[in-house]
mmCIF file with all atom_site columns, C-alpha atoms in Angstrom:
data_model
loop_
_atom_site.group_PDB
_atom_site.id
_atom_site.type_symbol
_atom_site.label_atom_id
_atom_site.label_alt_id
_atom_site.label_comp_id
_atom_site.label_asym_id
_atom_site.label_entity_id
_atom_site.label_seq_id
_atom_site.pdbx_PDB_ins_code
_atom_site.Cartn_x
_atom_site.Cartn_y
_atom_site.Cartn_z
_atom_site.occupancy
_atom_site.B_iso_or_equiv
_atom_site.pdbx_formal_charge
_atom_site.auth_seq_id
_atom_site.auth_comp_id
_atom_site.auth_asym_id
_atom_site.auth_atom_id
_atom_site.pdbx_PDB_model_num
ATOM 1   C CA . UNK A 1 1   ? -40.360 47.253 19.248 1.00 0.00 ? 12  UNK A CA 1
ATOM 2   C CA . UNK A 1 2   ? -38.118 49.961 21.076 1.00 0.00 ? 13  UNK A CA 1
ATOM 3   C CA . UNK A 1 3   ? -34.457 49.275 20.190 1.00 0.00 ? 14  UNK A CA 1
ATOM 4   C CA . UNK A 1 4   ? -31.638 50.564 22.417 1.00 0.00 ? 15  UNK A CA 1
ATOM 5   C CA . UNK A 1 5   ? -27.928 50.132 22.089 1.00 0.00 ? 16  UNK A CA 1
ATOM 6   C CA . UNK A 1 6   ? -25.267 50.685 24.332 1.00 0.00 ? 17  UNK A CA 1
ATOM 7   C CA . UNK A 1 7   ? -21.438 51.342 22.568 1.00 0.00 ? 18  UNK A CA 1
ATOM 8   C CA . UNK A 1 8   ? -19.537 53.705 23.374 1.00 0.00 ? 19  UNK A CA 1
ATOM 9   C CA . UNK A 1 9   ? -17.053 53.396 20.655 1.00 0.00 ? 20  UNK A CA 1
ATOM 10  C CA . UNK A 1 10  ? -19.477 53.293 18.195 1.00 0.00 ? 21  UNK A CA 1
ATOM 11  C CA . UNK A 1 11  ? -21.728 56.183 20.006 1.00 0.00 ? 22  UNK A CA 1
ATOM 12  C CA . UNK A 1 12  ? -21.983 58.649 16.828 1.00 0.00 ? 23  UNK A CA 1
ATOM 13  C CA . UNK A 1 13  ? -22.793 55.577 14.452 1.00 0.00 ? 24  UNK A CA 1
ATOM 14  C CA . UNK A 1 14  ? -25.933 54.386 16.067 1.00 0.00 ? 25  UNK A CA 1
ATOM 15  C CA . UNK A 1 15  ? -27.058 58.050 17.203 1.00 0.00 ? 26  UNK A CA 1
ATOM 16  C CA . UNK A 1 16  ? -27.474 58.790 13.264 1.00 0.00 ? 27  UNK A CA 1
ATOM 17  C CA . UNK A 1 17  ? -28.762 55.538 12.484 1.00 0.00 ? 28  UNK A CA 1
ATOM 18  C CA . UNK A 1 18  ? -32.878 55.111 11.940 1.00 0.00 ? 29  UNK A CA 1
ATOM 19  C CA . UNK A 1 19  ? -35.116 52.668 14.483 1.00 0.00 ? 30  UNK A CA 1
ATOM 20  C CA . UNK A 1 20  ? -32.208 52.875 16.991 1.00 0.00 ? 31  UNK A CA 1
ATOM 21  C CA . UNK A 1 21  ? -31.459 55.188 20.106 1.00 0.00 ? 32  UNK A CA 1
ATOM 22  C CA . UNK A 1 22  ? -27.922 55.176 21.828 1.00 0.00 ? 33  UNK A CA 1
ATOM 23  C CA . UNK A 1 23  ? -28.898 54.727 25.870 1.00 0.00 ? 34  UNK A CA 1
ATOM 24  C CA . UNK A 1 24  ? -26.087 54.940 28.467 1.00 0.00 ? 35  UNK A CA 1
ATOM 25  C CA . UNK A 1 25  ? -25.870 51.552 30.047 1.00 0.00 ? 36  UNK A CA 1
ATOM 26  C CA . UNK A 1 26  ? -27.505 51.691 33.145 1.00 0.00 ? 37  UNK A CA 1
ATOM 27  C CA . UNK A 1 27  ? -30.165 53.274 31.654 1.00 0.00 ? 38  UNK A CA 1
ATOM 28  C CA . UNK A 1 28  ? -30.116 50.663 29.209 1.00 0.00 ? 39  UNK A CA 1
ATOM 29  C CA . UNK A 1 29  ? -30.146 48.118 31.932 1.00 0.00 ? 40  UNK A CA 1
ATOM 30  C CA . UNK A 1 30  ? -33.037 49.892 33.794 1.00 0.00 ? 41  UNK A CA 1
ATOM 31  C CA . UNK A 1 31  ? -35.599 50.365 31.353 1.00 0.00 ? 42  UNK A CA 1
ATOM 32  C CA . UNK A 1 32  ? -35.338 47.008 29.119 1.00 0.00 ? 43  UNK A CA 1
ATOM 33  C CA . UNK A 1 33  ? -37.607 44.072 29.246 1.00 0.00 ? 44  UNK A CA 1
ATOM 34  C CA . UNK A 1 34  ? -34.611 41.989 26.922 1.00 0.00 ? 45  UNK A CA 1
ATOM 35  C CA . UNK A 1 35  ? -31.107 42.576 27.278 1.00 0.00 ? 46  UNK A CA 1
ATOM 36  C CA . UNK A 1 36  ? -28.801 41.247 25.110 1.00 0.00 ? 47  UNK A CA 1
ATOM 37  C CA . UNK A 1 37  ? -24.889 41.222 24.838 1.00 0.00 ? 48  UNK A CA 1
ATOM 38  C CA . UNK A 1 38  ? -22.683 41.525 21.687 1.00 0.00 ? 49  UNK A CA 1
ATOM 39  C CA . UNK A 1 39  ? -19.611 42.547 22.157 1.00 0.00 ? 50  UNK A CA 1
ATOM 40  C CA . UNK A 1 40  ? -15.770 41.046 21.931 1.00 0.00 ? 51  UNK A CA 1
ATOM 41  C CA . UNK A 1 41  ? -13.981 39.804 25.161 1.00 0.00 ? 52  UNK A CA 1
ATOM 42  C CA . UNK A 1 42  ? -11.757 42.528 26.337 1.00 0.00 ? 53  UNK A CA 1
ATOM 43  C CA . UNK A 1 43  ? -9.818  43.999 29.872 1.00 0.00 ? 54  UNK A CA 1
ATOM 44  C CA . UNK A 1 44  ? -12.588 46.332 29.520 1.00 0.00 ? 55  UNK A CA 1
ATOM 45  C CA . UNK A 1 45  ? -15.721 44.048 28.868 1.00 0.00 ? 56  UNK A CA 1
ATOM 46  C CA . UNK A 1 46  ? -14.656 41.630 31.780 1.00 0.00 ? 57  UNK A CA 1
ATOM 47  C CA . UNK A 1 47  ? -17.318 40.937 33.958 1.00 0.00 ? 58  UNK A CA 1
ATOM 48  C CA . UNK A 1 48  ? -19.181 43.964 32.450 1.00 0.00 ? 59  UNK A CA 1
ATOM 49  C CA . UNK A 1 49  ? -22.578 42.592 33.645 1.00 0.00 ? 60  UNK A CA 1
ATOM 50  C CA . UNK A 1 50  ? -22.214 41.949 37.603 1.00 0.00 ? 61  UNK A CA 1
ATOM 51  C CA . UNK A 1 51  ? -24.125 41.949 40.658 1.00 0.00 ? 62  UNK A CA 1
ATOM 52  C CA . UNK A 1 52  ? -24.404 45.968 40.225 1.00 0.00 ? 63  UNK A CA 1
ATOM 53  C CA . UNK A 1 53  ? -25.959 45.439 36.200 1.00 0.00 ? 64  UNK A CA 1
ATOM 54  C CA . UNK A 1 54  ? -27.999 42.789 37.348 1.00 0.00 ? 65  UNK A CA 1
ATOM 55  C CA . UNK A 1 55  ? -29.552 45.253 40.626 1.00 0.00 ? 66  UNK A CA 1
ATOM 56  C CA . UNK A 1 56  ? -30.391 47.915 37.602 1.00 0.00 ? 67  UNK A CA 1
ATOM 57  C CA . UNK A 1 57  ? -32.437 45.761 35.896 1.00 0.00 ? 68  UNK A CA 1
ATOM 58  C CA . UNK A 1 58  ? -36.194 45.045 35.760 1.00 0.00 ? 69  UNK A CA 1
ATOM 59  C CA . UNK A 1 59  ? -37.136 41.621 38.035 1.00 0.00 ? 70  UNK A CA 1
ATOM 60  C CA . UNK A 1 60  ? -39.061 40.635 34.742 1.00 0.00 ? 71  UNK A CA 1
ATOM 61  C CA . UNK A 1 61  ? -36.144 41.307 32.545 1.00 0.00 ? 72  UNK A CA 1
ATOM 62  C CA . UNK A 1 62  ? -34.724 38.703 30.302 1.00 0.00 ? 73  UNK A CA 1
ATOM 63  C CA . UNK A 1 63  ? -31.205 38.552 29.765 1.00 0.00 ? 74  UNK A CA 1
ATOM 64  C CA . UNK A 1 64  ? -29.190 36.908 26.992 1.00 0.00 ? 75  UNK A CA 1
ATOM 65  C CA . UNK A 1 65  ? -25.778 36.463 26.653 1.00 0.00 ? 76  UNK A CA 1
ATOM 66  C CA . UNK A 1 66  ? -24.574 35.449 22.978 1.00 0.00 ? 77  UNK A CA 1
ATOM 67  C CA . UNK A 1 67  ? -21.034 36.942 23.163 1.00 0.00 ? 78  UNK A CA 1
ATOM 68  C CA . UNK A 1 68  ? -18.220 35.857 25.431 1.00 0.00 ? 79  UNK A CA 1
ATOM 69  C CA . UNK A 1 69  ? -18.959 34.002 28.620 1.00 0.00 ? 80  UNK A CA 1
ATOM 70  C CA . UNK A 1 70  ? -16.186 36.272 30.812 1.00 0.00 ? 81  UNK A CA 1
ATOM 71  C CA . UNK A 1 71  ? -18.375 39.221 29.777 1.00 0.00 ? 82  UNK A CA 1
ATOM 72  C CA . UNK A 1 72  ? -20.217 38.096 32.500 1.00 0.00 ? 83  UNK A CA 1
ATOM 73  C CA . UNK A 1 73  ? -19.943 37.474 36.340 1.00 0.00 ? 84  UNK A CA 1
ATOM 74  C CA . UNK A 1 74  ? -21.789 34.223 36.262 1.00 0.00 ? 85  UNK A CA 1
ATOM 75  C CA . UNK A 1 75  ? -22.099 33.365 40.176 1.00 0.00 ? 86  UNK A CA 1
ATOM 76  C CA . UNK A 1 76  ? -23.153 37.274 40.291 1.00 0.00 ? 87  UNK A CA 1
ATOM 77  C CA . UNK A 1 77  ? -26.160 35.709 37.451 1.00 0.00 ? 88  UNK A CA 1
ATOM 78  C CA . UNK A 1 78  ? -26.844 33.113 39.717 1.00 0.00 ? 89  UNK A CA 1
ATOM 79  C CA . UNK A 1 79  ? -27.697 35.225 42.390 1.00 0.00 ? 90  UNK A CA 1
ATOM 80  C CA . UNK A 1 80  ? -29.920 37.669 40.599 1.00 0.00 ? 91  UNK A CA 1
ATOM 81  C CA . UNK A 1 81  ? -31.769 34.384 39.102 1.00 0.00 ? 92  UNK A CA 1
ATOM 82  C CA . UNK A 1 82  ? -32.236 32.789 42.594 1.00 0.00 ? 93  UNK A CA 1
ATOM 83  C CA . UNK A 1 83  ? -33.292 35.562 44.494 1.00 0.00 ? 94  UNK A CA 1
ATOM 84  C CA . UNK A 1 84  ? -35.599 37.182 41.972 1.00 0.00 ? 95  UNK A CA 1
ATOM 85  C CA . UNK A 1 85  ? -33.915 39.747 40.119 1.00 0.00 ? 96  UNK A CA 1
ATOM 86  C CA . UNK A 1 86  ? -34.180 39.081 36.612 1.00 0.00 ? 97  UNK A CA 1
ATOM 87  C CA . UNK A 1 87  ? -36.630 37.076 35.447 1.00 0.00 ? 98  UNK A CA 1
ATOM 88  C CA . UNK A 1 88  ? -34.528 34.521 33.224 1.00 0.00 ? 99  UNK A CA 1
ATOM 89  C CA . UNK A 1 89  ? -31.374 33.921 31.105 1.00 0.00 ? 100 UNK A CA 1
ATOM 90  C CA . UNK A 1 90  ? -30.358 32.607 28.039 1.00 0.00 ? 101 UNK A CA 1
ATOM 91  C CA . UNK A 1 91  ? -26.467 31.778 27.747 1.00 0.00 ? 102 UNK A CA 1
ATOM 92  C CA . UNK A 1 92  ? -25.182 30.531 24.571 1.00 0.00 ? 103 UNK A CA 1
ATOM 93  C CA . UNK A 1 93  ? -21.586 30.965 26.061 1.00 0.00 ? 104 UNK A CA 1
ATOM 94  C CA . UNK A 1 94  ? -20.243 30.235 29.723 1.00 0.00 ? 105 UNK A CA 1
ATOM 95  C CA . UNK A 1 95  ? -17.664 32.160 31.616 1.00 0.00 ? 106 UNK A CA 1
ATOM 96  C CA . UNK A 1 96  ? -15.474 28.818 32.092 1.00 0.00 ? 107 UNK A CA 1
ATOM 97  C CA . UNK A 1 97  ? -16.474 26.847 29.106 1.00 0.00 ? 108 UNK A CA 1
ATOM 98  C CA . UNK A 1 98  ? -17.083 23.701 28.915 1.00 0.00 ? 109 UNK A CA 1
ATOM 99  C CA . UNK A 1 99  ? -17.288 23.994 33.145 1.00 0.00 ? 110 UNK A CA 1
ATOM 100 C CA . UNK A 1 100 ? -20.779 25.551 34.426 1.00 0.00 ? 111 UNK A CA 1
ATOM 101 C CA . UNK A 1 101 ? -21.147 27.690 37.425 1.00 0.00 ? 112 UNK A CA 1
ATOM 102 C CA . UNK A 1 102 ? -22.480 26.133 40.164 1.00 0.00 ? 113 UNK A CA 1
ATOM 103 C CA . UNK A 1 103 ? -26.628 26.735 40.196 1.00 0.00 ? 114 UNK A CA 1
ATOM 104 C CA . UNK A 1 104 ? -26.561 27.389 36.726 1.00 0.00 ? 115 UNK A CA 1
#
């Protein structure tokens, strides 16, 4: 398996680092069959995946949230799941825990 990260604080790290290539995101987004989050909740990692991240990515793209549920624009996930866009998601988080999004 291909394995592509997206960090940019950690950039230099994972560009010396074997079985790993640093991709910016959208290329990230664009190319992957799997996404996958990791990352800490912060002003800047708000909403980070959004109706634009979602647009990027394949229509038989899996995506999988495991970090904080703000990370994500969740009605923007329930669009991209309803119309087609992405081909499923796995949450292990929610943006207003224990409250779901609507269509989720």
């Amino acid at each position: 398996m291909r394995v592509v990260v997206y960090d940019p604080l950690i950039k230099e790290t994972i560009e010396k680092a074997k079985g790993v290539k640093y991709w910016e995101l959208d290329d990230l987004l664009s190319e992957s069959d799997f996404v996958t989050l990791h990352c800490p909740l912060t002003k800047e990692t708000y909403h980070l995946i959004g109706e634009r991240e979602f647009d990027l990515m394949k229509p038989t793209a899996i995506f999988i949230n495991t970090s904080r549920g703000p990370v994500v624009d969740e009605k923007a996930l329930v669009f991209a799941l309803k119309k087609g866009r992405i081909a499923g998601a796995g949450l292990d988080v929610y943006e207003k825990e224990p409250k779901l999004t609507p269509g989720l």
